[in-house]
XYZ file of C-alpha atoms in Angstrom:
670
model
C 32.793 -2.331 6.269
C 34.669 -3.015 3.050
C 33.037 -6.322 2.561
C 29.706 -5.605 3.871
C 27.964 -6.010 7.181
C 26.329 -9.335 8.222
C 23.028 -9.560 9.870
C 24.760 -10.923 12.980
C 27.013 -7.955 13.095
C 24.188 -5.560 12.469
C 22.324 -7.052 15.606
C 25.438 -6.793 17.745
C 25.699 -3.167 16.836
C 22.081 -2.612 17.592
C 22.615 -4.092 21.131
C 25.746 -2.064 21.706
C 24.016 1.100 20.956
C 20.956 0.293 22.945
C 23.150 -0.721 25.914
C 25.199 2.483 25.472
C 22.071 4.849 25.111
C 19.949 3.449 28.025
C 21.320 2.164 31.258
C 18.080 0.274 31.843
C 18.758 -1.926 28.945
C 20.199 -5.433 29.925
C 20.974 -8.497 27.847
C 20.573 -12.086 29.477
C 20.374 -15.726 28.227
C 22.160 -18.984 28.021
C 25.879 -18.387 26.838
C 25.304 -14.641 25.730
C 28.076 -13.637 28.148
C 31.753 -14.926 27.750
C 30.807 -17.193 24.850
C 29.123 -14.242 22.932
C 26.073 -16.390 21.953
C 25.838 -19.442 19.881
C 25.721 -17.276 16.649
C 28.062 -14.655 18.350
C 25.419 -12.035 18.293
C 26.164 -10.825 21.840
C 30.068 -11.043 21.169
C 32.038 -8.691 23.276
C 29.195 -7.033 25.336
C 30.188 -8.446 28.502
C 33.726 -7.129 28.052
C 32.321 -3.692 27.225
C 29.534 -3.252 29.511
C 30.249 -5.667 32.242
C 28.312 -8.776 33.862
C 25.599 -6.543 35.077
C 24.491 -5.546 31.753
C 25.033 -8.657 29.773
C 25.088 -11.972 31.587
C 24.599 -15.733 31.437
C 21.628 -17.482 33.058
C 21.118 -21.024 34.066
C 19.712 -23.441 31.443
C 15.895 -22.873 32.135
C 14.109 -21.066 29.564
C 11.053 -20.529 31.607
C 13.202 -19.036 34.346
C 14.794 -16.756 32.029
C 11.391 -15.549 30.771
C 10.236 -15.186 34.226
C 13.302 -13.021 35.371
C 12.874 -10.802 32.362
C 9.171 -10.210 33.303
C 10.045 -9.145 36.757
C 12.908 -7.098 35.624
C 10.746 -5.292 33.050
C 7.969 -4.640 35.758
C 10.763 -3.256 37.958
C 11.760 -0.595 35.291
C 14.556 -2.382 33.337
C 14.376 -2.951 29.549
C 15.613 -6.725 29.383
C 16.561 -8.247 25.973
C 16.463 -12.150 26.189
C 18.078 -14.616 23.919
C 16.712 -17.994 23.219
C 19.464 -20.013 21.710
C 17.193 -21.962 19.186
C 13.510 -21.453 18.193
C 12.174 -24.699 19.698
C 14.163 -24.190 22.954
C 11.709 -21.303 23.720
C 8.820 -23.572 23.951
C 9.373 -24.317 27.781
C 9.181 -20.511 28.188
C 5.995 -20.367 26.332
C 3.685 -20.460 29.409
C 5.546 -17.264 30.724
C 5.423 -15.479 27.469
C 1.704 -16.281 26.621
C 0.181 -16.152 30.149
C 2.025 -13.192 31.659
C 4.390 -11.362 29.203
C 1.872 -10.854 26.665
C -0.927 -10.015 28.993
C 0.597 -7.933 31.755
C 0.099 -4.503 30.177
C -3.645 -5.281 29.620
C -3.942 -6.821 33.059
C -3.097 -3.416 34.616
C -5.193 -1.458 32.230
C -2.102 0.198 30.664
C -0.768 1.303 33.887
C 2.372 -1.018 33.672
C 4.236 -1.057 30.491
C 6.336 -4.121 29.700
C 9.393 -3.081 27.563
C 10.950 -6.563 26.962
C 12.401 -8.178 23.954
C 12.516 -11.948 23.310
C 15.228 -12.747 20.502
C 14.765 -16.088 18.858
C 17.048 -17.407 16.131
C 14.439 -19.357 13.862
C 13.955 -21.277 10.701
C 15.992 -23.792 8.782
C 18.552 -23.879 6.138
C 21.524 -24.580 8.417
C 21.312 -28.396 8.632
C 20.254 -28.275 12.214
C 18.872 -31.422 14.017
C 15.439 -31.557 15.602
C 14.544 -28.503 17.884
C 16.987 -26.276 16.030
C 15.167 -25.395 12.802
C 11.432 -24.778 13.807
C 9.457 -21.723 12.432
C 7.323 -20.716 15.277
C 6.003 -17.471 14.213
C 2.302 -18.518 14.123
C 2.395 -19.191 17.891
C 3.554 -15.825 18.756
C 1.357 -13.949 16.241
C -1.720 -15.649 17.500
C -0.850 -14.557 21.035
C -2.613 -11.196 21.508
C -0.447 -8.599 23.510
C 2.872 -9.534 21.681
C 4.414 -7.603 18.723
C 6.069 -9.907 16.270
C 9.064 -8.992 14.201
C 11.143 -10.760 11.668
C 13.899 -8.906 9.611
C 15.118 -10.077 6.366
C 18.022 -7.677 5.715
C 20.969 -6.347 7.873
C 19.638 -2.937 7.745
C 16.159 -4.038 9.116
C 17.804 -6.133 11.770
C 19.659 -3.108 13.262
C 16.686 -0.776 13.010
C 13.905 -3.096 14.003
C 15.790 -4.286 17.176
C 16.580 -0.804 18.131
C 12.784 -0.121 17.898
C 11.856 -3.143 19.671
C 13.975 -2.365 22.677
C 12.544 1.213 22.706
C 8.885 -0.146 22.468
C 6.848 -0.194 25.700
C 5.212 -3.610 24.730
C 6.722 -6.991 24.698
C 8.301 -7.926 21.335
C 9.210 -11.357 19.896
C 12.226 -10.728 17.681
C 12.605 -13.557 15.266
C 16.007 -13.734 13.529
C 16.291 -15.955 10.337
C 19.467 -17.839 11.400
C 20.366 -18.779 7.770
C 20.990 -15.162 7.049
C 23.134 -14.412 10.122
C 26.237 -14.435 7.708
C 24.548 -12.636 4.675
C 26.350 -9.559 4.005
C 24.958 -6.079 3.042
C 26.686 -2.852 2.246
C 25.338 -0.271 4.621
C 26.498 2.429 7.175
C 25.364 1.760 10.760
C 23.558 3.084 12.724
C 20.517 3.122 10.152
C 16.945 3.555 10.503
C 14.513 1.857 8.294
C 10.656 2.078 8.355
C 8.989 1.514 11.670
C 6.907 -1.464 13.005
C 3.724 -2.079 10.927
C 5.386 -1.066 7.705
C 5.910 -3.633 4.923
C 8.529 -3.026 2.224
C 8.147 -3.542 -1.487
C 11.466 -5.091 -2.482
C 10.668 -5.509 -6.149
C 7.816 -3.935 -8.264
C 5.721 -5.646 -10.885
C 2.140 -6.136 -12.172
C 1.414 -9.780 -12.739
C 1.428 -11.075 -9.230
C 2.334 -10.238 -5.612
C 4.757 -12.552 -3.902
C 4.457 -12.075 -0.075
C 7.269 -13.380 2.092
C 9.124 -12.466 5.388
C 12.313 -13.311 7.311
C 14.220 -16.306 5.751
C 11.837 -16.847 2.728
C 12.683 -13.311 1.263
C 15.786 -14.171 -0.436
C 14.076 -17.289 -1.977
C 11.354 -15.055 -3.286
C 13.484 -12.455 -4.826
C 15.456 -15.254 -6.615
C 12.233 -16.731 -7.898
C 11.036 -13.341 -9.050
C 14.253 -12.630 -11.016
C 13.684 -16.015 -12.620
C 10.133 -15.397 -13.429
C 11.090 -12.263 -15.346
C 12.832 -14.381 -17.790
C 9.549 -16.070 -18.530
C 7.902 -12.739 -19.080
C 6.433 -12.387 -15.542
C 6.888 -9.082 -13.658
C 6.368 -10.094 -10.042
C 6.075 -7.760 -7.087
C 7.854 -8.885 -3.834
C 6.408 -7.830 -0.488
C 8.477 -8.204 2.603
C 6.134 -7.999 5.646
C 9.021 -7.065 8.152
C 6.522 -7.194 11.103
C 3.768 -9.815 11.518
C 2.129 -8.042 14.479
C 1.296 -5.326 13.695
C 0.570 -6.228 10.033
C 0.640 -3.638 7.365
C -2.716 -4.454 5.698
C -2.618 -1.217 3.636
C 0.534 -2.008 1.626
C -0.624 -5.743 1.282
C -4.121 -4.878 -0.001
C -2.732 -2.066 -2.223
C -0.259 -4.362 -3.980
C -2.723 -7.402 -4.512
C -5.456 -4.830 -5.865
C -2.645 -3.675 -8.269
C -1.719 -7.253 -9.517
C -4.816 -9.102 -8.857
C -2.873 -12.271 -7.745
C -1.197 -13.273 -4.535
C 1.146 -16.038 -3.517
C 2.293 -16.377 0.112
C 5.564 -18.146 0.965
C 6.990 -19.163 4.341
C 9.076 -22.016 5.772
C 6.459 -23.011 8.452
C 3.806 -25.665 8.051
C 0.990 -24.527 5.898
C -1.873 -25.602 8.112
C -2.981 -22.580 10.408
C 0.323 -20.656 9.446
C 0.690 -16.967 9.005
C 0.080 -17.496 5.315
C -3.351 -18.619 6.022
C -4.034 -15.489 7.800
C -2.618 -13.463 4.968
C -4.673 -15.312 2.418
C -7.806 -14.770 4.529
C -7.142 -10.949 4.698
C -6.516 -10.756 1.053
C -9.796 -12.469 0.192
C -11.693 -10.341 2.472
C -10.221 -7.095 1.346
C -9.359 -7.771 -2.424
C -12.030 -10.338 -3.500
C -13.272 -7.871 -6.298
C -9.827 -7.517 -7.744
C -8.609 -11.034 -7.549
C -8.173 -12.714 -10.923
C -7.052 -16.193 -9.171
C -7.199 -17.773 -5.807
C -4.747 -16.730 -3.182
C -1.961 -19.590 -3.016
C 0.602 -20.623 -0.685
C 3.968 -22.319 -0.780
C 5.093 -23.522 2.604
C 6.797 -26.155 4.469
C 4.998 -29.550 4.718
C 2.773 -30.410 7.580
C 5.357 -32.538 9.355
C 7.772 -32.163 12.199
C 10.985 -30.855 10.827
C 12.959 -33.454 8.912
C 16.532 -34.597 9.304
C 19.192 -32.288 7.902
C 19.565 -34.404 4.674
C 15.849 -33.749 3.812
C 15.413 -30.258 4.599
C 16.032 -29.201 1.170
C 13.000 -30.931 0.034
C 10.904 -29.672 2.812
C 11.755 -25.981 2.586
C 10.132 -23.869 -0.131
C 12.650 -23.312 -2.731
C 12.773 -21.442 -5.906
C 11.146 -24.069 -8.079
C 8.289 -24.580 -5.745
C 7.610 -20.687 -5.765
C 7.745 -20.557 -9.619
C 5.375 -23.650 -9.903
C 2.968 -21.741 -7.481
C 3.271 -18.672 -9.722
C 2.496 -20.644 -12.746
C -0.485 -22.027 -10.984
C -1.800 -18.440 -10.415
C -1.908 -17.832 -14.287
C -4.475 -19.005 -16.604
C -3.757 -22.219 -18.498
C -1.329 -21.882 -21.171
C -0.055 -18.544 -19.782
C 3.094 -19.870 -18.194
C 5.342 -18.308 -20.840
C 4.524 -14.844 -22.051
C 5.803 -12.173 -24.228
C 8.487 -10.062 -22.672
C 7.930 -6.542 -21.718
C 10.697 -5.550 -24.433
C 8.369 -6.942 -27.007
C 10.448 -10.173 -27.807
C 8.589 -13.419 -28.044
C 8.457 -16.584 -26.103
C 6.178 -18.497 -28.565
C 6.085 -19.345 -32.087
C 2.882 -17.815 -32.652
C 3.761 -14.452 -31.053
C 5.007 -13.000 -34.507
C 1.421 -13.261 -35.907
C -0.053 -11.503 -32.717
C -1.286 -7.978 -32.676
C -0.661 -5.675 -29.628
C -2.997 -2.954 -28.558
C -1.313 0.097 -26.933
C -2.861 2.526 -24.561
C -4.085 5.468 -26.823
C -4.107 8.999 -26.150
C -7.188 9.513 -24.083
C -7.357 13.322 -24.764
C -7.091 16.433 -22.418
C -3.231 16.124 -22.388
C -3.507 13.035 -20.023
C -0.318 11.017 -20.245
C -1.259 7.721 -18.242
C -4.213 5.639 -16.915
C -4.505 3.050 -14.256
C -5.876 -0.318 -14.939
C -9.067 -0.811 -12.882
C -10.417 -4.073 -14.265
C -9.726 -6.444 -17.029
C -12.886 -7.788 -18.525
C -11.088 -10.675 -20.247
C -8.314 -13.070 -19.368
C -5.462 -14.853 -21.367
C -7.173 -17.446 -23.543
C -10.452 -15.690 -23.877
C -11.829 -15.235 -27.472
C -12.659 -11.396 -28.290
C -14.642 -9.960 -31.003
C -14.108 -6.535 -32.770
C -15.085 -3.596 -30.298
C -15.607 -5.947 -27.316
C -14.798 -3.997 -24.193
C -11.782 -5.652 -22.741
C -10.458 -3.348 -19.994
C -11.512 -0.552 -17.850
C -9.083 2.229 -16.973
C -9.218 5.417 -14.810
C -7.515 8.597 -15.830
C -7.165 11.823 -13.635
C -10.621 12.887 -15.428
C -12.804 9.778 -15.515
C -13.084 5.961 -15.877
C -12.851 4.796 -19.639
C -13.658 1.484 -21.091
C -11.583 0.430 -24.067
C -12.676 -1.936 -26.928
C -10.482 -4.273 -28.641
C -9.620 -3.157 -32.279
C -8.917 -6.775 -33.122
C -10.507 -10.148 -33.131
C -8.984 -13.342 -31.854
C -7.645 -15.039 -28.649
C -6.080 -12.796 -25.954
C -2.511 -14.038 -25.638
C -1.075 -11.557 -23.138
C -2.279 -8.937 -20.687
C 0.795 -6.735 -20.384
C -0.280 -4.888 -17.046
C -1.996 -6.016 -13.796
C -4.909 -4.310 -12.082
C -3.794 -1.157 -10.257
C -0.809 -0.766 -12.294
C -0.489 2.758 -13.971
C 0.295 2.599 -17.683
C 1.815 5.419 -19.752
C 0.279 6.411 -23.125
C 1.852 4.206 -25.799
C 2.648 1.204 -23.672
C 1.372 -2.182 -24.585
C -1.966 -3.236 -22.937
C -2.897 -6.554 -24.345
C -1.992 -8.998 -27.246
C -4.387 -10.840 -29.436
C -3.729 -13.633 -31.671
C -6.030 -13.341 -34.653
C -8.474 -15.983 -35.734
C -8.008 -17.426 -39.420
C -11.140 -15.600 -40.562
C -10.640 -12.332 -38.357
C -10.841 -9.115 -40.190
C -8.065 -6.700 -40.009
C -9.858 -3.800 -38.509
C -12.859 -3.143 -36.380
C -13.809 0.330 -37.270
C -13.787 1.604 -33.779
C -12.040 4.906 -33.206
C -10.591 6.250 -30.033
C -8.687 9.421 -29.660
C -5.064 8.790 -30.775
C -5.756 5.569 -32.700
C -8.136 4.135 -35.452
C -8.808 0.727 -36.399
C -9.964 1.450 -40.060
C -12.242 3.326 -42.317
C -15.292 1.048 -41.877
C -18.546 2.463 -41.090
C -17.828 5.788 -43.025
C -15.630 7.085 -40.256
C -12.298 9.056 -41.139
C -9.391 9.426 -38.836
C -9.359 12.191 -36.246
C -8.840 15.477 -37.963
C -9.243 14.227 -41.290
C -11.713 16.183 -43.847
C -13.722 15.660 -46.921
C -15.188 18.093 -49.425
C -18.592 16.333 -49.042
C -18.784 15.812 -45.279
C -16.482 18.332 -43.828
C -14.306 17.581 -40.786
C -15.195 14.713 -38.522
C -13.700 14.358 -35.067
C -14.464 11.220 -32.814
C -15.803 11.827 -29.490
C -13.364 12.000 -26.569
C -12.891 8.526 -25.102
C -14.397 9.895 -21.754
C -17.510 10.919 -23.412
C -19.341 7.518 -22.823
C -18.357 7.826 -19.027
C -19.772 11.407 -18.716
C -22.962 10.366 -20.244
C -23.114 7.172 -17.925
C -22.307 9.399 -15.052
C -25.298 11.675 -15.762
C -27.458 8.615 -16.536
C -26.804 6.636 -13.433
C -26.044 9.138 -10.757
C -28.916 11.297 -9.466
C -26.713 14.266 -8.802
C -27.929 17.750 -7.552
C -25.911 20.879 -7.486
C -26.549 23.642 -4.906
C -24.586 26.989 -4.402
C -23.977 29.873 -2.323
C -21.697 33.137 -2.439
C -19.478 33.836 0.367
C -17.671 36.930 1.516
C -13.972 35.917 0.954
C -12.445 38.983 2.659
C -11.619 36.904 5.877
C -10.162 34.138 3.699
C -7.811 36.434 1.901
C -6.817 38.121 5.185
C -6.168 34.676 6.712
C -3.984 33.657 3.802
C -1.748 36.739 4.367
C -1.754 36.223 8.324
C -0.958 32.686 8.229
C 1.468 32.727 5.284
C -0.328 29.974 3.352
C -2.145 29.553 0.031
C -5.857 29.729 -0.392
C -5.891 26.012 -1.242
C -4.975 24.801 2.145
C -7.605 27.112 3.749
C -10.315 25.752 1.476
C -9.332 22.180 2.035
C -9.567 22.981 5.838
C -12.961 24.353 5.380
C -13.902 21.428 3.386
C -12.567 19.010 5.964
C -14.509 20.650 8.835
C -17.631 20.317 6.673
C -16.993 16.604 6.246
C -16.489 16.093 10.040
C -19.796 17.733 10.601
C -21.684 15.803 7.587
C -19.762 12.586 7.034
C -22.625 11.443 5.019
C -20.884 13.147 2.003
C -17.624 11.261 2.376
C -19.235 8.280 0.653
C -19.840 6.203 -2.377
C -22.648 3.987 -3.550
C -22.335 0.336 -4.089
C -25.208 -0.067 -6.618
C -24.886 -3.851 -6.899
C -25.425 -4.376 -3.148
C -27.819 -1.499 -2.688
C -25.572 0.114 0.035
C -23.935 3.322 0.896
C -20.429 2.814 1.810
C -18.789 5.451 4.292
C -15.028 5.331 4.378
C -13.531 5.787 7.860
C -10.916 8.337 6.811
C -11.005 11.406 4.255
C -8.800 10.926 1.103
C -9.094 14.304 -0.384
C -8.781 14.782 -4.170
C -7.600 18.191 -5.133
C -7.658 19.081 -8.904
C -4.390 20.506 -10.152
C -3.821 22.017 -13.484
C -0.392 20.944 -15.044
C 1.389 20.889 -18.272
C 0.019 17.354 -18.904
C -3.454 18.440 -18.268
C -5.847 18.178 -15.284
C -4.586 15.795 -12.412
C -6.166 15.097 -9.101
C -3.685 14.306 -6.666
C -5.139 12.519 -3.601
C -4.205 13.611 0.076
C -4.629 10.292 1.914
C -5.888 10.458 5.612
C -6.305 14.313 5.065
C -8.612 14.329 8.109
C -5.702 13.260 10.322
C -3.235 16.039 9.155
C -2.604 19.245 11.186
C -3.128 22.441 9.192
C 0.684 22.831 8.620
C 1.149 19.166 7.575
C -2.161 19.413 5.194
C -0.461 22.616 3.564
C 2.999 20.918 3.095
C 1.220 17.740 1.517
C -0.704 19.924 -0.871
C 2.437 21.605 -1.922
C 4.251 18.401 -2.211
C 1.663 16.557 -4.116
C 0.947 19.468 -6.497
C 4.599 19.760 -7.288
C 4.937 16.118 -7.973
C 1.808 16.256 -10.311
C 3.299 19.092 -12.220
C 6.620 17.231 -12.576
C 4.760 14.190 -13.801
C 6.074 12.073 -10.825
C 3.019 11.661 -8.619
C 3.087 8.281 -6.800
C 0.457 5.715 -7.790
C -0.985 5.657 -4.206
C -1.841 9.448 -4.548
C -3.596 9.246 -8.129
C -6.548 7.309 -6.967
C -8.731 6.250 -4.114
C -10.040 9.800 -3.265
C -13.315 9.778 -1.370
C -14.233 13.634 -1.926
C -12.771 16.114 -4.361
C -12.074 19.898 -4.055
C -12.337 21.474 -7.441
C -10.844 24.844 -7.473
C -11.798 25.948 -10.993
C -11.486 29.577 -10.164
C -7.883 29.372 -11.236
C -9.087 28.973 -14.803
C -11.137 32.204 -14.680
C -14.555 30.527 -14.024
C -17.040 31.949 -11.517
C -19.091 28.831 -11.197
C -19.890 25.457 -12.500
C -21.912 22.125 -12.183
C -19.255 19.465 -12.494
C -19.651 15.873 -13.214
C -18.856 13.619 -10.050
C -15.633 11.874 -9.877
C -16.850 8.389 -9.948
C -17.246 6.527 -7.480
C -17.302 9.636 -5.153
C -20.605 10.966 -4.047
C -19.811 14.566 -3.657
C -17.503 17.385 -5.111
C -16.982 20.828 -3.751
C -16.420 23.615 -6.520
C -14.881 26.916 -5.838
C -14.989 29.769 -8.335
C -12.651 32.838 -8.788
C -12.673 35.576 -6.223
C -14.110 38.710 -7.551
C -15.106 42.228 -6.484
C -18.938 42.593 -6.002
C -21.290 44.814 -4.131
C -21.998 43.307 -0.797
C -24.293 44.241 1.999
C -22.273 44.724 5.302
C -24.108 45.766 8.338
C -26.779 47.532 6.362
C -24.455 49.309 3.907
C -23.220 48.332 0.480
C -19.503 47.738 0.156
C -17.178 46.310 -2.459
C -16.113 43.031 -1.245
C -14.096 40.063 -2.478
C -16.574 37.371 -3.109
C -16.518 33.629 -4.348
C -18.878 31.361 -5.668
C -19.054 27.944 -3.926
C -20.965 24.952 -5.145
C -21.646 21.313 -3.897
C -22.681 18.521 -6.396
C -23.738 15.451 -4.638
C -25.320 12.048 -5.163
C -28.904 12.388 -3.747
C -28.882 8.833 -2.723
C -26.334 9.452 -0.092
C -28.224 12.479 1.701
C -31.094 14.690 1.451
C -30.895 18.516 0.496
C -30.984 19.524 4.160
C -27.678 17.453 4.885
C -25.974 19.027 1.653
C -27.150 22.540 2.466
C -25.962 22.140 6.100
C -22.489 21.033 4.665
C -22.407 23.788 2.310
C -23.276 26.384 4.935
C -20.357 24.926 7.120
C -17.804 25.461 4.277
C -19.199 29.018 3.686
C -18.682 29.754 7.361
C -15.175 28.334 7.125
C -14.469 30.852 4.240
C -15.884 33.768 6.016
C -14.095 32.996 9.161
C -11.104 30.679 8.544
C -9.947 28.317 11.370
C -6.899 29.617 12.990
C -7.060 33.098 11.572
C -7.083 36.061 13.885
C -10.449 37.586 14.683
């Protein structure tokens, strides 16, 4: 449409398309027929499809829900409209006791494809029983899926998915946004149930919202940007199922979380979100999880709803409470200042960490805004594609800004932190990292400089200390074996794939048989942690140096999907556009150093992983075959592992499994 599509129109379009696509779909409720619904979402459906497909019911919500339940059991796909949020309460017994439990009651034999559409939330000046936010009731009721779109595109796509779903879905429509327009072409399909959407990226805090609160949160994030805060906005889209992964990944990147919703705070959805974040991200949090919600009172009269509903100012106040004292206004990302003292501050930029690496991920800040730091004090730990590196401060003074949040990927040369110097602070620390120097103290010269008396002095690579610590703290052992790769090369030709996917499949087969090696050691708690999935890191040589793309959930991929994902990630890595979620988080690494012309190696483990498989180049060697010597293609395979996670027998069993997969690749012709 020229002026855009409203959410109500998108919902109407979704109902029309569903009715047209499946004769089992029926729409029922109070005034949904000739009137077209209170909000005109069902407008024109009766005229188009007739009274058998879209019909009015008596004013009895319990009866409507009971009728829909029976129709779903009989093979229909009913879509029920409850006129207003609180009007659904008389039907709650049917919804909670029967609709939610029928599929489980029949041990899955009887699906229940049923949708209950409920306009919910405030903002329209409705009187009592017309503005409730009732999502927590349904989210707490096991057996229901709970969906709440915030955009017209999601309204269409999620409603179509809800109608097609074999389980009952409570579809909560933010009534204040029925008339919000969005430019889009219908039909449209967005991400499915259980997928949250990042509506705005940022590194300082994560704002979590859904349904009617999303627009408020986006406006607050825009305002916060004027104060130097870059806020990430996460739209949950579905409350059940909940996208835990996107939620926790975001909070781990930012270190701070604020949840916003209209419903009362006590025992609301925000409380569940806060609990999940605390359980899953405790080590990454730099502040308590906060909530901005409606007050714990019945919905007020229309003239007072503005004070009751979370607005932009309340959200901004919540964001400021997440920050350390005095950090409400911060230097903007473009380098301009918001404080008088900013001109005297000194900003430390991410240095070149060597080996052609162009970026690093912030793992952990060792300081907070307001902390006093000394020369050479470690302030941040970052992770490159090669190792974890600790960076010292070249300046002494008070930390006035941290420019990136935990989990954020920072390019070389970008500002990391700013220090306001103390009155007696010296200008330089003397510490040197590759790419920057902080003075000539302690007899050091800058990288590459020379002297007739001392010769050329080159500072150690910034990752050197991590390599030393890795050898010192990890009791690693390397074992190896040679394998006849003739079958591997033949399988490559037969299957039309590369060697790397075949090696990855052999590696995954070994991890399936010996999951002890897909692990990490939590030294502080004295525990071995074994993740439920394999996130396989693959070393890739690029123009920017060595990168390690991570194939997430590699053990769940089919051979073809695994090969396609390897090609995709390698191409992205070589273009320098590898997404953040595929740069870290690996649980096991496959290092194919054979492409560098190396026969074998004893690599340093990729902390915090406990094992790494190394594959050398394929060379021709004499090989005993059935009692005779032949020239065969042979490859050297090594396994480096942390001896704390398993004994030598387990490691040898894994390596033998991989060797067998090289000799006789899975799926290859005998």
